Coordinates of C-alpha atoms in Angstrom, one line a residue:
X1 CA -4.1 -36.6 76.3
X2 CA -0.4 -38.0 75.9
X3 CA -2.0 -39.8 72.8
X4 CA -3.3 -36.3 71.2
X5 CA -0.2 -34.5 72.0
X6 CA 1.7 -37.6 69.9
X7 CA -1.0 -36.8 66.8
X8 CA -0.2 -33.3 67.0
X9 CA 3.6 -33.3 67.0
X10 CA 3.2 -36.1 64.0
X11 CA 0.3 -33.6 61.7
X12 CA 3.1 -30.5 62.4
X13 CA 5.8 -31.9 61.2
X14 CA 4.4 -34.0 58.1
X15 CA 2.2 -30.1 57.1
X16 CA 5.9 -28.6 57.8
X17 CA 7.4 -30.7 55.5
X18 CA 5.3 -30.2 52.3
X19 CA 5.3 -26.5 52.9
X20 CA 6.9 -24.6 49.9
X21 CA 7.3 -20.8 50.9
X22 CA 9.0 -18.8 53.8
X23 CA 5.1 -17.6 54.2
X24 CA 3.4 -20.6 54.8
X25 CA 5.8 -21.7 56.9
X26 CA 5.6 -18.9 59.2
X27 CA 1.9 -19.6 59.2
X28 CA 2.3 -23.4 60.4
X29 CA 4.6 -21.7 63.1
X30 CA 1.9 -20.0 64.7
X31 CA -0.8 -22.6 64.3
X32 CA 1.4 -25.1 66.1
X33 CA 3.6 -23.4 68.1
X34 CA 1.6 -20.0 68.9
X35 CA 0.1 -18.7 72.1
X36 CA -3.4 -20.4 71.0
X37 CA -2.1 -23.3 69.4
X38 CA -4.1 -26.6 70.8
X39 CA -0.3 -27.5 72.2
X40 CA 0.2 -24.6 74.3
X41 CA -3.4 -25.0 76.0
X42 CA -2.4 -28.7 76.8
X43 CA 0.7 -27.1 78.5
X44 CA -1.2 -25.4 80.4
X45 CA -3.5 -27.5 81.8
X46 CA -0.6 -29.9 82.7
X47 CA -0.7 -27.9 86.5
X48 CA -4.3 -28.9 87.0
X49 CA -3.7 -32.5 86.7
X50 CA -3.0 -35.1 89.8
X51 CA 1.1 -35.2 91.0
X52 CA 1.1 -38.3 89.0
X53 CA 0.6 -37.3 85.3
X54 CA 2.2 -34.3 85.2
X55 CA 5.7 -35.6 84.8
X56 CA 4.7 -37.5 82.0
X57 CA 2.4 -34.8 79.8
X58 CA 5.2 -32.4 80.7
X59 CA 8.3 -34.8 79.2
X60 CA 5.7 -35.6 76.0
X61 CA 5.0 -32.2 75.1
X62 CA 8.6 -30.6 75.8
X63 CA 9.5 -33.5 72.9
X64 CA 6.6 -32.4 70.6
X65 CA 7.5 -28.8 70.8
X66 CA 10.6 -29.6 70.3
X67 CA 10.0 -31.9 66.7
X68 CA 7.8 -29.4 65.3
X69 CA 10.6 -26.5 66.3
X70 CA 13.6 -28.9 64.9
X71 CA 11.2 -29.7 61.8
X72 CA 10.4 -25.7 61.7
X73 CA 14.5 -25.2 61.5
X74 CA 15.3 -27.3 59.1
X75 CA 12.8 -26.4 56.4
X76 CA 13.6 -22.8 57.2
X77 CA 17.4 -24.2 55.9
X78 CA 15.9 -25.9 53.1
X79 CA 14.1 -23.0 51.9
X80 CA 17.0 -20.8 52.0
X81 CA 19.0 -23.1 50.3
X82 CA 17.2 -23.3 48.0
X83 CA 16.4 -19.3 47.7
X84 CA 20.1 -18.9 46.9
X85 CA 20.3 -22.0 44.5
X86 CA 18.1 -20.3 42.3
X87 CA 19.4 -17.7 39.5
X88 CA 20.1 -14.5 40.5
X89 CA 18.1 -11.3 39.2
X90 CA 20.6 -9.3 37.8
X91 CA 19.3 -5.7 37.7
X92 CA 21.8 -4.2 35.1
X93 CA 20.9 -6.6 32.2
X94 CA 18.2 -4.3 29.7
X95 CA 14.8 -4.6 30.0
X96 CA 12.7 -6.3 28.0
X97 CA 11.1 -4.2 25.0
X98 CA 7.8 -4.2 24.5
X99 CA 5.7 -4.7 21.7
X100 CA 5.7 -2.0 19.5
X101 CA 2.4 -1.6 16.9
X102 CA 2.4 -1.6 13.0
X103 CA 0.3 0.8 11.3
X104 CA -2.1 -0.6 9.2
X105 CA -1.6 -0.6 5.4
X106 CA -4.8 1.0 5.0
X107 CA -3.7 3.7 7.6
X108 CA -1.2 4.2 5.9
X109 CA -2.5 4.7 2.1
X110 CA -4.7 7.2 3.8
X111 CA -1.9 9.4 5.7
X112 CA -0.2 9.2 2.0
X113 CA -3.1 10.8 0.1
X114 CA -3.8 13.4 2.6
X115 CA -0.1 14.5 2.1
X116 CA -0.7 14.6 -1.5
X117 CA -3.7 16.4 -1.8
X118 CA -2.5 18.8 1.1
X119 CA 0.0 19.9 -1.1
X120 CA -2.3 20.7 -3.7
X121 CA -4.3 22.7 -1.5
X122 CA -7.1 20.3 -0.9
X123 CA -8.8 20.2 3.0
X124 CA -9.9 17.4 4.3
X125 CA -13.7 16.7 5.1
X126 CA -15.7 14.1 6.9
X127 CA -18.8 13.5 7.6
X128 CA -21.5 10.6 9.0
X129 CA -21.2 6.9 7.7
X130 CA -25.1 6.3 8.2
X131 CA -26.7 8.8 6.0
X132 CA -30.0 9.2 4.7
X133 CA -31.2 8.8 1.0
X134 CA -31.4 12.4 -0.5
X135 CA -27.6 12.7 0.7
X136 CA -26.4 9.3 -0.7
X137 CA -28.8 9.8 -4.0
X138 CA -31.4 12.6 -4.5
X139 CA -28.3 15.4 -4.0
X140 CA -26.4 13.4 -6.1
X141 CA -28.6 13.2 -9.0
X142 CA -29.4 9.3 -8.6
X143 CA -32.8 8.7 -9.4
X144 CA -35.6 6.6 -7.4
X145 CA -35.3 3.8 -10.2
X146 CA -31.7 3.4 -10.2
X147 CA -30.3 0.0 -9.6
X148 CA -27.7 1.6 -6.8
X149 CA -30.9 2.2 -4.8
X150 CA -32.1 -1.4 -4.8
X151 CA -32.1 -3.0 -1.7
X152 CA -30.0 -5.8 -2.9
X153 CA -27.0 -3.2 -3.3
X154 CA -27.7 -1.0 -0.5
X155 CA -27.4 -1.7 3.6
X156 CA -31.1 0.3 4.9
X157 CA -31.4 1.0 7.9
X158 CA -34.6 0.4 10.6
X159 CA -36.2 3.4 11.0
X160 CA -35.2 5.3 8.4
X161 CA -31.9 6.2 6.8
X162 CA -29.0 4.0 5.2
X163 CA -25.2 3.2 5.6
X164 CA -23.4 5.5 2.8
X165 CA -22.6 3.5 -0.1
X166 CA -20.2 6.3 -1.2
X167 CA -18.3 8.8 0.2
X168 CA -19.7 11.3 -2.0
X169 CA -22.4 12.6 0.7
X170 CA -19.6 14.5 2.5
X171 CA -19.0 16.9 -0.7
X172 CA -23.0 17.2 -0.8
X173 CA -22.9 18.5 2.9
X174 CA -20.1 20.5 2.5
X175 CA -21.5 22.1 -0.5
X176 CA -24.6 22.9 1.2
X177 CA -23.0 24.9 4.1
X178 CA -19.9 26.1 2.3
X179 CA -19.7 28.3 -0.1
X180 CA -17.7 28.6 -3.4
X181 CA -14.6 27.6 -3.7
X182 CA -14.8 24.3 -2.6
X183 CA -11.1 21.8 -2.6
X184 CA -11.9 19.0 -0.6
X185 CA -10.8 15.7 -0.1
X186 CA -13.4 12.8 2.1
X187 CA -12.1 9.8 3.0
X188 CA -13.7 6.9 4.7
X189 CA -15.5 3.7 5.3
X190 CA -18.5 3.0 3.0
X191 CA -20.7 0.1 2.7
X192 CA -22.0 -2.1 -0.4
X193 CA -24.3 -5.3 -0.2
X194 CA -21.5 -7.8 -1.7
X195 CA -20.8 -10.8 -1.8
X196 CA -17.5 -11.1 0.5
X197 CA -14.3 -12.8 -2.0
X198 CA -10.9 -11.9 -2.9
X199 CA -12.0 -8.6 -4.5
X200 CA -15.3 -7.7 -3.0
X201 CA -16.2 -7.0 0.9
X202 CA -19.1 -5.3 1.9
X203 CA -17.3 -2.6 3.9
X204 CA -14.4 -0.5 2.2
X205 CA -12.9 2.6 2.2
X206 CA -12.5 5.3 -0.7
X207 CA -11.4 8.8 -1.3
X208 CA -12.7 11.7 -3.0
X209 CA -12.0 15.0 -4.1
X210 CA -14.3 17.8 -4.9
X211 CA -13.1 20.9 -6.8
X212 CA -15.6 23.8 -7.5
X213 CA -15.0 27.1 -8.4
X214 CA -14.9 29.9 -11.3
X215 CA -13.5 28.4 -14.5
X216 CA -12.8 24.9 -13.3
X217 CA -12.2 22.9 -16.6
X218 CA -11.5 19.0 -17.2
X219 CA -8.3 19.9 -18.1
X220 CA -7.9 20.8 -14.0
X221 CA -9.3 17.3 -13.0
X222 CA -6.8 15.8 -15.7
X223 CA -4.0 17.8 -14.2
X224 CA -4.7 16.6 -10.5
X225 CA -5.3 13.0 -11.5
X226 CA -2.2 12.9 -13.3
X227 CA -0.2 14.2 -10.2
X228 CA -2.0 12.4 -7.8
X229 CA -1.2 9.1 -10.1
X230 CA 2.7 10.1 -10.2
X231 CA 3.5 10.7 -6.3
X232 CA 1.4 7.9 -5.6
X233 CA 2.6 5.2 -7.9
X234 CA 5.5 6.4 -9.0
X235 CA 7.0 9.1 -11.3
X236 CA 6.5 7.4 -14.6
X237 CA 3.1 6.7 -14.0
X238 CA 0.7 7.6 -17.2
X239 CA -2.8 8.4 -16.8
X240 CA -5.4 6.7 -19.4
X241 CA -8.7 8.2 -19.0
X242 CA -12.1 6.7 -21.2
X243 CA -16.0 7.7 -21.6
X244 CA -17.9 6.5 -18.8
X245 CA -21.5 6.8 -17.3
X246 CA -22.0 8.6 -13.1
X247 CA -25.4 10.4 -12.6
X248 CA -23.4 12.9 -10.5
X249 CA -20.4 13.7 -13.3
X250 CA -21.1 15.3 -16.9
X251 CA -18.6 14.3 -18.7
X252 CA -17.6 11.3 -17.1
X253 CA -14.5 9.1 -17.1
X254 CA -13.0 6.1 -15.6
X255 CA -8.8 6.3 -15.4
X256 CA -6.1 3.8 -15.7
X257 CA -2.6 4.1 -14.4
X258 CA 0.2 2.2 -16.1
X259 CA 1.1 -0.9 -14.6
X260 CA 3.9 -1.2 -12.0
X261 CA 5.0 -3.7 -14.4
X262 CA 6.2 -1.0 -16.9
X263 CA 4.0 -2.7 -19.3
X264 CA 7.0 -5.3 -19.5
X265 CA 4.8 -8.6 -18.4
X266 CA 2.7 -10.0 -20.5
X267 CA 1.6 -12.8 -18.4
X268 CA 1.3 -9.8 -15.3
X269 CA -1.1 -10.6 -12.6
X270 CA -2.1 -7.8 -11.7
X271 CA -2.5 -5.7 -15.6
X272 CA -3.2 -9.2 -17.2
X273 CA -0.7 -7.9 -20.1
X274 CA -2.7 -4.7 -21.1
X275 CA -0.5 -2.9 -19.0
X276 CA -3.0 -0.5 -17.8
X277 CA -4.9 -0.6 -14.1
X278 CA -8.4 0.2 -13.5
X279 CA -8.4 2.7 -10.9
X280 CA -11.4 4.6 -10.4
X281 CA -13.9 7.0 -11.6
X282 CA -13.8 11.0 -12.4
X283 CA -15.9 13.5 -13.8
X284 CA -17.2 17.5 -14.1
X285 CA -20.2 17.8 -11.4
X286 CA -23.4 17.7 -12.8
X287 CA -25.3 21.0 -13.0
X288 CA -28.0 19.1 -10.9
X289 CA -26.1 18.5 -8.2
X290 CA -24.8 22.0 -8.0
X291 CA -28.8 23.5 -8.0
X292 CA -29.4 21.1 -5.5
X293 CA -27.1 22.1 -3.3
X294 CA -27.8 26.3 -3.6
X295 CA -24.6 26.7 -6.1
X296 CA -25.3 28.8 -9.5
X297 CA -24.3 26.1 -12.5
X298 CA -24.4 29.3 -15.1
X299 CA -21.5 30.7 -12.7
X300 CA -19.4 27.9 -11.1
X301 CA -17.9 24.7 -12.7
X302 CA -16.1 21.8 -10.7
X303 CA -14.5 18.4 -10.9
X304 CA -14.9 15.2 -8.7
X305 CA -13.2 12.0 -8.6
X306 CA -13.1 9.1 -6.4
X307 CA -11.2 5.5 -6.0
X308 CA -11.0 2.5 -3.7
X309 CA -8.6 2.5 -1.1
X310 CA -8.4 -1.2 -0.7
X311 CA -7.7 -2.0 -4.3
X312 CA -4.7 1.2 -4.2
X313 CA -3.5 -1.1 -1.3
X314 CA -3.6 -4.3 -3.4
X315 CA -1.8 -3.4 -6.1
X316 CA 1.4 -1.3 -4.2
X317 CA 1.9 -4.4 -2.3
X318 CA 0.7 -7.4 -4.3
X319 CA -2.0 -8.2 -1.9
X320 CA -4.5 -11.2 -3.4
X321 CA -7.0 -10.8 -1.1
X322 CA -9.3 -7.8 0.1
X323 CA -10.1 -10.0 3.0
X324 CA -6.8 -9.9 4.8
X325 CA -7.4 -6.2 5.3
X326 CA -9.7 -7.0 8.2
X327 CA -8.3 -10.0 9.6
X328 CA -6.5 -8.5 12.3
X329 CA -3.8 -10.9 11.9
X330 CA -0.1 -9.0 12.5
X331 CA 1.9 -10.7 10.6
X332 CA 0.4 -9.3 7.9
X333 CA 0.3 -6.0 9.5
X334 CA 4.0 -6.3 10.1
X335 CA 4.8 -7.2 6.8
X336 CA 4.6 -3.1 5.8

């Protein structure tokens, strides 16, 4: 027994030195020293044992408890020591701040254009991203045999139904529960089978605007393009606009704006010295798409237009690549 109270005063105070917290050592206290610590039960066995051995047990585990207090003490020291050693927590300095979040350039662009068209009395509309054929063509006067339908160009769905390759389906449904006038503006996400490059991603965003009513003429949709082109780009911004092709628009158009190079570049990435951008396309609705949507063609007229978000984002901020749109990455996002 005097040889197992040795062992224990020896593991107590080796565990007590490679403790590292004011908690732990606490716990070691009580496992060695405590009421039903294997020391304390030899203690108290030391009155059962013959005259003889008692003086002996009783000197050898007086010395143990006291090395494993003395051992206890001085880490206690050496922890507090140490405690106050360490730097201080000063309460008064500031806190840190925390991260604050960019909004996207995309988020942006959008919260512009709603302000613009706002102002010139347009609402805004929404409406579903997975759509279903006569929405995203037969409303929109886009025969069975057109190429737009192809599955090569267009995401189908199983079951039934499509991803919206345009976000011309919300003026559709609006038209078919609203009637005239109609000033709308839809923006959203649409989807395209492309191939994915520095111009082309198979999920984008657009705008467009729908105006119907009494006496709408192309000279309105001119008028709101060309204001739309100036708060958006800048006040000396010129509006081109030349024959084009939509089954939904008669007469169509696509529009330039002038190039933020004031035509000034001839080596200009971004014009490639015409000094003219591509923007989009425009157009007076098609009588078939008023007739299939319950509106009289013989009494109303209207304009639509439409435009890339992504490529509106591009060219403000000299961005080379659609693909960094949906990276995620914040130090692009912080960069605006």
């Amino acid at each position: 027994m005097l040889e197992e109270v040795r062992q224990l005063a020896s593991v107590a105070v080796a565990e007590i030195e490679a403790v590292q917290d004011d908690k732990a050592l606490e716990a070691l206290r009580v496992h060695h020293l405590g009421r039903k610590s294997r020391l304390r039960q030899i203690a108290r066995q030391i009155g059962h044992l013959p005259a003889a051995q008692r003086p002996a047990l009783g000197e050898a585990t007086g010395r143990a408890q006291q090395a494993i207090q003395q051992a206890l003490d001085d880490k206690a020291l050496a922890l507090r020591q140490l405690a106050e050693a360490a730097p201080a927590l000063d309460v008064t300095l500031p806190g840190r701040r925390p991260l604050l979040g960019y909004a996207h350039p995309l988020s942006q662009l959008t919260d512009e254009l709603i302000s613009i068209f706002q102002g010139m009395g347009f609402d805004v509309a929404d409406g579903p991203e997975a759509e279903d054929e006569y929405h995203n063509f037969d409303a929109l006067n886009t025969p069975a045999d057109h190429p737009a339908r192809d599955l090569h160009d267009t995401f189908y769905l199983e079951g039934g139904g499509l991803m919206r390759t345009h976000t011309s389906t919300v003026q559709i449904r609006v038209m078919e529960q609203t009637p005239p006038p109609v000033r709308i503006i839809s923006l959203g996400r649409c989807y395209r089978k492309e191939t994915v490059d520095a111009t082309h991603h198979f999920a984008f965003h657009q705008i467009e605007g729908l105006y119907v009513d009494r006496g709408v003429s192309f000279a309105d949709l001119k008028g709101t393009i060309e204001a739309m082109g100036r708060q958006l780009m800048g006040a000396e911004t010129q509006v081109r606009f030349r024959p084009h092709f939509f089954p939904f628009t008669e007469p169509s158009v696509e529009y330039d704006f002038t190039c933020i190079c004031k035509r000034q570049r001839a080596n200009c990435s971004i014009c490639k010295g015409t000094g003219w951008i591509e923007i989009a396309g425009a157009g007076m609705v098609d009588p078939a798409v008023f007739t299939a949507v319950g509106y009289d063609p013989n009494e109303y007229t209207g304009f639509a237009f439409g435009m890339g978000l992504e490529r509106i984002a591009m060219i403000r901020h000299g961005i080379d690549d659609v693909r960094r749109f949906l990276e995620n990455d914040l130090r692009f996002i912080r960069q605006f």
